[in-house]
Amino acid sequence: MNNLSDIQKWFYKSITHPSGVTHGAAEAGTALAMDKGNIVDVIQPSDKLNAADRLAIYHNAYFLRLYGVLEAEYPALKAALGEDLFRKFALFFLQQNPSGSYSLYDLSANFPGFLAQSVPSENAEESWPNFIIDLVRLERLFQESYRGEGTESLPNTDNPDFDESGDGQVKSNSLRISPSLKLMHSTFPVHHYLLSVRRGEDVPLPNPEMTWLAVNRLNYNVKIYELSEDEFLLLKQISANPEIEISNEAVQPYSAKWLKEKFLY
Amino acid sequence: MFFCLVNNPSSDKKRFDFPNPGLGLGLRSPHYPYILQNQPQVDWFEIISENYIDIGGWAAYVLDWVAERYPIAMHGVSLSIGSTDEINVTYLNKLKSLAARTRALWVSDHLCWTGIMGHNTHDLLPMPLNEESLKHVIQRVKMVQEILERPLVLENPSSYLSFVDDTYTEWDFITHVAEEADCGILLDVNNVYVSSVNHGFDAYQYIDNIPHHRVVQMHIAGHTHCGTHIIDTHDKQVTAEVWKLYSKAKQYCPHAATLLEWDSQIPDFNDLLEELHKAKAAEKMQVPTASEFGNPNAHPHPVVMDIVNTENITLA
């Protein structure tokens, strides 16, 4: 009789093996040095299904469920890659990055990083992979902005103090970045593509164009903002170091917008 | 037969110490706008705990709004009470915080394991039903209850296989766990039916032989017949067979709360309410009619993550 720990490891390896439960169980049985590691040694058949078919129900469900999560979270990526290629990347990602969290929201946190590492170095300068990677980054930032903390429930979000210090410097305690503000730079207008896909439009892949974006949530709605390079770099600077002192002159062109859109509070 | 049921010794025991809020529905994001606009007449809501841990935003706002107006019970899918991995105390502390925030009636999860070696399959995997598993689960339930500082309520999951090394029936196993760890039971009547077909046991024998005074809540849901087995899909109406079983379970456990689960192809809120209210007829032994639904390609358990609405993203 196998112990519970070995049974669970065997079961897990069997239902997550990319080649199916027969391969998975055989590999697991050997790796765990189980005396009785064949499927029929562990799983009872039913009147209508043999032991392997019963185990395969869990194998199929594992990949379908987690693939469904990626599919739902990255509709624009799926549109850009096409269903077949998206499925290949998604399933390979799931094999390489099994969930270690109690939350499915964490499942795809590393999906952008995984895709970035999937680009062969000799293709790193090609535009299409860069578009794909930036698109998946933007989709992830949208999820993070949508689900994370925002300014809606924070106290005193209506009284930021940019210009009243009188010394030509913005006080550090006035520069509170919204927790839902995300910034990204892309060589493509990936936001237009993402929004078109989400509207159900069939759009071609865009041409390269330097793009600086902010993603932020305001009153529970996520908005994507096109920024100038200067504005983007300033926000980056502030978000990297909230204690930094920046001149009023630098902030002044943007302060009204930042307050209105709650980039800062 | 009715008199036998109401005179069952376990029915005379004090019900496990929770209130009965009545008939409830799962709180799901497609219904947020309707709920906020109409504050519908439903006795209580069940939330998937993991959907509200570590989040801010719209879902958190809706949760607080609902918690101010309705009783809430928490139903988890990642406790992994049967796993031989260490218990995740961080996760338990977050559950505890969420329970305090929502003033949860109770905290439930499943008698299963979901992962091993630090991984989570996000599926409800079956336990071998033997002595080693039993001792392991009992010890873990006691530990979890100490951390949560409240009783745990455990649900019988649907299962699609059994183990060669099983030595207990599922109803004996859950009875031992509940009695020896002193926890509550969430009796999922649909799961009893699904497993009874998949394993060839008598669903009524299952219902007869659990400690009824520990049943805090019941689940009802739709399933899909695949020809060779049944899958618990939560995507359609409750079948007549499950309503019949529910009628009997309700005779044993008249004070248990009832919740309709529907997690995929979710209908309008009022259609859900209509389905839920069939439970009232079933409780009077007037079994609602419903068809058996077939689909050979069905797969178990809908994804329990609420997907964001595309209307929530715009270009400024």
Tab-separated table of N, CA and C in Angstrom, chain B residues 195-291:
chain	number	residue	atom	x	y	z
B	195	SER	N	-21.567	11.413	-7.610
B	195	SER	CA	-20.634	10.370	-7.169
B	195	SER	C	-21.319	9.010	-7.087
B	196	SER	N	-22.601	9.012	-6.719
B	196	SER	CA	-23.301	7.723	-6.612
B	196	SER	C	-23.374	7.031	-7.966
B	197	VAL	N	-23.576	7.819	-9.010
B	197	VAL	CA	-23.617	7.235	-10.360
B	197	VAL	C	-22.208	6.820	-10.789
B	198	ASN	N	-21.236	7.678	-10.516
B	198	ASN	CA	-19.863	7.391	-10.957
B	198	ASN	C	-19.252	6.186	-10.245
B	199	HIS	N	-19.675	5.970	-8.998
B	199	HIS	CA	-19.071	4.879	-8.218
B	199	HIS	C	-20.028	3.707	-7.981
B	200	GLY	N	-21.287	3.910	-8.373
B	200	GLY	CA	-22.232	2.808	-8.228
B	200	GLY	C	-22.692	2.546	-6.806
B	201	PHE	N	-22.789	3.619	-5.987
B	201	PHE	CA	-23.366	3.407	-4.648
B	201	PHE	C	-24.773	3.988	-4.583
B	202	ASP	N	-25.442	3.725	-3.479
B	202	ASP	CA	-26.814	4.180	-3.293
B	202	ASP	C	-26.797	5.577	-2.661
B	203	ALA	N	-27.264	6.570	-3.403
B	203	ALA	CA	-27.226	7.950	-2.908
B	203	ALA	C	-28.059	8.106	-1.646
B	204	TYR	N	-29.137	7.350	-1.554
B	204	TYR	CA	-30.009	7.479	-0.371
B	204	TYR	C	-29.343	6.892	0.866
B	205	GLN	N	-28.546	5.848	0.637
B	205	GLN	CA	-27.802	5.277	1.766
B	205	GLN	C	-26.816	6.310	2.320
B	206	TYR	N	-26.220	7.075	1.398
B	206	TYR	CA	-25.292	8.148	1.789
B	206	TYR	C	-26.029	9.147	2.688
B	207	ILE	N	-27.169	9.634	2.180
B	207	ILE	CA	-27.935	10.647	2.915
B	207	ILE	C	-28.402	10.104	4.268
B	208	ASP	N	-28.776	8.828	4.286
B	208	ASP	CA	-29.271	8.217	5.532
B	208	ASP	C	-28.202	8.204	6.622
B	209	ASN	N	-26.945	8.092	6.203
B	209	ASN	CA	-25.922	7.689	7.166
B	209	ASN	C	-24.901	8.750	7.550
B	210	ILE	N	-25.194	9.985	7.265
B	210	ILE	CA	-24.289	11.043	7.735
B	210	ILE	C	-24.878	11.660	9.015
B	211	PRO	N	-24.077	12.321	9.803
B	211	PRO	CA	-24.611	12.946	11.040
B	211	PRO	C	-25.399	14.214	10.708
B	212	HIS	N	-26.715	14.088	10.654
B	212	HIS	CA	-27.557	15.170	10.132
B	212	HIS	C	-27.484	16.440	10.962
B	213	HIS	N	-27.239	16.279	12.245
B	213	HIS	CA	-27.197	17.470	13.098
B	213	HIS	C	-25.975	18.339	12.788
B	214	ARG	N	-25.024	17.787	12.031
B	214	ARG	CA	-23.838	18.580	11.670
B	214	ARG	C	-23.987	19.254	10.306
B	215	VAL	N	-25.070	18.992	9.618
B	215	VAL	CA	-25.248	19.587	8.284
B	215	VAL	C	-25.710	21.035	8.442
B	216	VAL	N	-24.829	21.928	8.106
B	216	VAL	CA	-25.072	23.360	8.258
B	216	VAL	C	-25.740	23.916	7.007
B	217	GLN	N	-25.354	23.376	5.877
B	217	GLN	CA	-25.766	23.945	4.593
B	217	GLN	C	-25.865	22.827	3.570
B	218	MET	N	-26.706	23.045	2.569
B	218	MET	CA	-26.763	22.121	1.425
B	218	MET	C	-26.507	22.897	0.136
B	219	HIS	N	-25.934	22.206	-0.802
B	219	HIS	CA	-25.785	22.729	-2.154
B	219	HIS	C	-26.688	21.943	-3.085
B	220	ILE	N	-27.289	22.650	-4.021
B	220	ILE	CA	-27.944	22.007	-5.145
B	220	ILE	C	-27.361	22.626	-6.411
B	221	ALA	N	-27.300	21.853	-7.478
B	221	ALA	CA	-26.677	22.344	-8.711
B	221	ALA	C	-27.058	21.430	-9.866
B	222	GLY	N	-26.749	21.888	-11.063
B	222	GLY	CA	-26.960	21.058	-12.245
B	222	GLY	C	-25.704	20.290	-12.602
B	223	HIS	N	-25.886	19.189	-13.312
B	223	HIS	CA	-24.742	18.379	-13.745
B	223	HIS	C	-24.954	17.945	-15.195
B	224	THR	N	-23.956	17.283	-15.730
B	224	THR	CA	-24.029	16.854	-17.132
B	224	THR	C	-23.691	15.377	-17.242
B	225	HIS	N	-24.545	14.645	-17.939
B	225	HIS	CA	-24.315	13.209	-18.123
B	225	HIS	C	-23.471	12.995	-19.377
B	226	CYS	N	-22.375	12.275	-19.203
B	226	CYS	CA	-21.465	12.036	-20.340
B	226	CYS	C	-21.608	10.624	-20.905
B	227	GLY	N	-22.633	9.933	-20.503
B	227	GLY	CA	-22.829	8.566	-20.997
B	227	GLY	C	-22.218	7.539	-20.078
B	228	THR	N	-20.905	7.637	-19.874
B	228	THR	CA	-20.226	6.677	-18.997
B	228	THR	C	-20.093	7.174	-17.562
B	229	HIS	N	-20.320	8.459	-17.362
B	229	HIS	CA	-20.172	9.051	-16.031
B	229	HIS	C	-20.872	10.408	-16.026
B	230	ILE	N	-20.986	10.985	-14.843
B	230	ILE	CA	-21.618	12.306	-14.719
B	230	ILE	C	-20.571	13.303	-14.250
B	231	ILE	N	-20.636	14.492	-14.822
B	231	ILE	CA	-19.734	15.572	-14.445
B	231	ILE	C	-20.529	16.678	-13.746
B	232	ASP	N	-19.933	17.188	-12.694
B	232	ASP	CA	-20.531	18.271	-11.909
B	232	ASP	C	-20.198	19.598	-12.585
B	233	THR	N	-21.097	20.092	-13.418
B	233	THR	CA	-20.759	21.248	-14.262
B	233	THR	C	-21.314	22.586	-13.771
B	234	HIS	N	-22.311	22.571	-12.911
B	234	HIS	CA	-22.875	23.837	-12.393
B	234	HIS	C	-23.315	24.772	-13.510
B	235	ASP	N	-23.846	24.230	-14.566
B	235	ASP	CA	-24.179	25.108	-15.691
B	235	ASP	C	-25.597	24.920	-16.197
B	236	LYS	N	-26.434	24.290	-15.384
B	236	LYS	CA	-27.809	24.086	-15.838
B	236	LYS	C	-28.722	23.823	-14.655
B	237	GLN	N	-29.988	23.551	-14.975
B	237	GLN	CA	-30.973	23.339	-13.915
B	237	GLN	C	-30.683	22.074	-13.107
B	238	VAL	N	-31.224	22.064	-11.925
B	238	VAL	CA	-31.109	20.891	-11.052
B	238	VAL	C	-32.009	19.791	-11.629
B	239	THR	N	-31.518	18.569	-11.652
B	239	THR	CA	-32.320	17.482	-12.234
B	239	THR	C	-33.328	16.950	-11.214
B	240	ALA	N	-34.326	16.253	-11.741
B	240	ALA	CA	-35.371	15.696	-10.871
B	240	ALA	C	-34.778	14.733	-9.847
B	241	GLU	N	-33.773	13.960	-10.259
B	241	GLU	CA	-33.157	12.997	-9.326
B	241	GLU	C	-32.528	13.717	-8.141
B	242	VAL	N	-31.913	14.859	-8.436
B	242	VAL	CA	-31.264	15.615	-7.352
B	242	VAL	C	-32.313	16.288	-6.470
B	243	TRP	N	-33.378	16.787	-7.082
B	243	TRP	CA	-34.452	17.357	-6.253
B	243	TRP	C	-35.041	16.296	-5.322
B	244	LYS	N	-35.183	15.088	-5.829
B	244	LYS	CA	-35.731	14.011	-4.966
B	244	LYS	C	-34.815	13.760	-3.785
B	245	LEU	N	-33.540	13.708	-4.098
B	245	LEU	CA	-32.558	13.470	-3.043
B	245	LEU	C	-32.552	14.638	-2.054
B	246	TYR	N	-32.698	15.835	-2.586
B	246	TYR	CA	-32.745	17.033	-1.723
B	246	TYR	C	-33.956	16.955	-0.793
B	247	SER	N	-35.092	16.521	-1.336
B	247	SER	CA	-36.303	16.402	-0.511
B	247	SER	C	-36.033	15.521	0.698
B	248	LYS	N	-35.375	14.435	0.425
B	248	LYS	CA	-35.107	13.517	1.539
B	248	LYS	C	-34.092	14.138	2.510
B	249	ALA	N	-33.057	14.724	1.968
B	249	ALA	CA	-32.036	15.336	2.842
B	249	ALA	C	-32.658	16.433	3.698
B	250	LYS	N	-33.596	17.168	3.117
B	250	LYS	CA	-34.224	18.258	3.855
B	250	LYS	C	-35.096	17.712	4.998
B	251	GLN	N	-35.644	16.511	4.806
B	251	GLN	CA	-36.387	15.890	5.901
B	251	GLN	C	-35.466	15.610	7.086
B	252	TYR	N	-34.273	15.180	6.775
B	252	TYR	CA	-33.300	14.902	7.832
B	252	TYR	C	-32.735	16.181	8.442
B	253	CYS	N	-32.567	17.164	7.614
B	253	CYS	CA	-31.831	18.377	8.030
B	253	CYS	C	-32.692	19.604	7.765
B	254	PRO	N	-33.825	19.721	8.447
B	254	PRO	CA	-34.757	20.808	8.107
B	254	PRO	C	-34.202	22.201	8.352
B	255	HIS	N	-33.199	22.304	9.191
B	255	HIS	CA	-32.687	23.640	9.524
B	255	HIS	C	-31.419	24.007	8.753
B	256	ALA	N	-31.031	23.164	7.822
B	256	ALA	CA	-29.833	23.497	7.032
B	256	ALA	C	-30.187	24.544	5.980
B	257	ALA	N	-29.297	25.483	5.787
B	257	ALA	CA	-29.475	26.482	4.728
B	257	ALA	C	-29.266	25.812	3.369
B	258	THR	N	-29.857	26.402	2.333
B	258	THR	CA	-29.740	25.823	0.982
B	258	THR	C	-29.178	26.857	0.020
B	259	LEU	N	-28.275	26.410	-0.835
B	259	LEU	CA	-27.701	27.312	-1.834
B	259	LEU	C	-27.680	26.645	-3.206
B	260	LEU	N	-28.139	27.393	-4.211
B	260	LEU	CA	-28.062	26.941	-5.600
B	260	LEU	C	-26.739	27.394	-6.195
B	261	GLU	N	-25.952	26.450	-6.715
B	261	GLU	CA	-24.691	26.788	-7.387
B	261	GLU	C	-24.921	26.821	-8.899
B	262	TRP	N	-24.438	27.874	-9.517
B	262	TRP	CA	-24.534	27.987	-10.984
B	262	TRP	C	-23.353	28.855	-11.420
B	263	ASP	N	-22.346	28.258	-12.009
B	263	ASP	CA	-21.081	28.959	-12.218
B	263	ASP	C	-20.645	29.086	-13.663
B	264	SER	N	-21.379	28.516	-14.570
B	264	SER	CA	-21.002	28.618	-15.972
B	264	SER	C	-22.283	28.794	-16.778
B	265	GLN	N	-22.184	29.578	-17.864
B	265	GLN	CA	-23.401	29.938	-18.606
B	265	GLN	C	-24.448	30.468	-17.632
B	266	ILE	N	-24.023	31.458	-16.875
B	266	ILE	CA	-24.846	31.951	-15.760
B	266	ILE	C	-26.059	32.708	-16.300
B	267	PRO	N	-27.263	32.307	-15.894
B	267	PRO	CA	-28.464	32.997	-16.383
B	267	PRO	C	-28.717	34.295	-15.627
B	268	ASP	N	-29.788	34.992	-16.035
B	268	ASP	CA	-30.191	36.209	-15.329
B	268	ASP	C	-30.502	35.896	-13.870
B	269	PHE	N	-30.350	36.922	-13.052
B	269	PHE	CA	-30.533	36.723	-11.613
B	269	PHE	C	-31.921	36.169	-11.306
B	270	ASN	N	-32.944	36.694	-11.962
B	270	ASN	CA	-34.311	36.242	-11.651
B	270	ASN	C	-34.554	34.801	-12.086
B	271	ASP	N	-33.875	34.374	-13.130
B	271	ASP	CA	-33.987	32.962	-13.524
B	271	ASP	C	-33.342	32.069	-12.464
B	272	LEU	N	-32.249	32.552	-11.903
B	272	LEU	CA	-31.615	31.796	-10.822
B	272	LEU	C	-32.539	31.708	-9.609
B	273	LEU	N	-33.144	32.840	-9.282
B	273	LEU	CA	-34.067	32.852	-8.138
B	273	LEU	C	-35.212	31.866	-8.346
B	274	GLU	N	-35.700	31.836	-9.574
B	274	GLU	CA	-36.810	30.921	-9.883
B	274	GLU	C	-36.386	29.469	-9.651
B	275	GLU	N	-35.166	29.155	-10.105
B	275	GLU	CA	-34.662	27.796	-9.903
B	275	GLU	C	-34.462	27.510	-8.411
B	276	LEU	N	-33.926	28.505	-7.711
B	276	LEU	CA	-33.697	28.337	-6.271
B	276	LEU	C	-35.005	28.080	-5.537
B	277	HIS	N	-36.044	28.796	-5.923
B	277	HIS	CA	-37.309	28.690	-5.197
B	277	HIS	C	-38.029	27.372	-5.435
B	278	LYS	N	-37.547	26.603	-6.406
B	278	LYS	CA	-38.092	25.240	-6.547
B	278	LYS	C	-37.791	24.420	-5.295
B	279	ALA	N	-36.777	24.860	-4.551
B	279	ALA	CA	-36.427	24.137	-3.322
B	279	ALA	C	-37.593	24.132	-2.339
B	280	LYS	N	-38.413	25.193	-2.396
B	280	LYS	CA	-39.554	25.251	-1.469
B	280	LYS	C	-40.529	24.119	-1.749
B	281	ALA	N	-40.762	23.872	-3.038
B	281	ALA	CA	-41.647	22.763	-3.399
B	281	ALA	C	-41.013	21.437	-3.014
B	282	ALA	N	-39.717	21.327	-3.271
B	282	ALA	CA	-39.023	20.074	-2.961
B	282	ALA	C	-39.065	19.786	-1.465
B	283	GLU	N	-39.000	20.840	-0.672
B	283	GLU	CA	-39.046	20.641	0.777
B	283	GLU	C	-40.399	20.089	1.214
B	284	LYS	N	-41.431	20.332	0.385
B	284	LYS	CA	-42.764	19.773	0.688
B	284	LYS	C	-42.971	18.460	-0.043
B	285	MET	N	-41.879	17.857	-0.474
B	285	MET	CA	-41.897	16.588	-1.198
B	285	MET	C	-42.590	16.703	-2.550
B	286	GLN	N	-42.750	17.936	-3.062
B	286	GLN	CA	-43.290	18.109	-4.414
B	286	GLN	C	-42.082	18.309	-5.336
B	287	VAL	N	-41.602	17.214	-5.890
B	287	VAL	CA	-40.337	17.265	-6.614
B	287	VAL	C	-40.506	17.968	-7.958
B	288	PRO	N	-39.762	19.056	-8.184
B	288	PRO	CA	-39.863	19.748	-9.475
B	288	PRO	C	-39.420	18.826	-10.607
B	289	THR	N	-40.028	19.005	-11.760
B	289	THR	CA	-39.598	18.212	-12.905
B	289	THR	C	-38.425	18.900	-13.580
B	290	ALA	N	-37.509	18.126	-14.054
B	290	ALA	CA	-36.353	18.663	-14.791
B	290	ALA	C	-35.767	17.524	-15.588
B	291	SER	N	-35.096	17.877	-16.665
B	291	SER	CA	-34.547	16.847	-17.551
B	291	SER	C	-33.119	16.496	-17.149
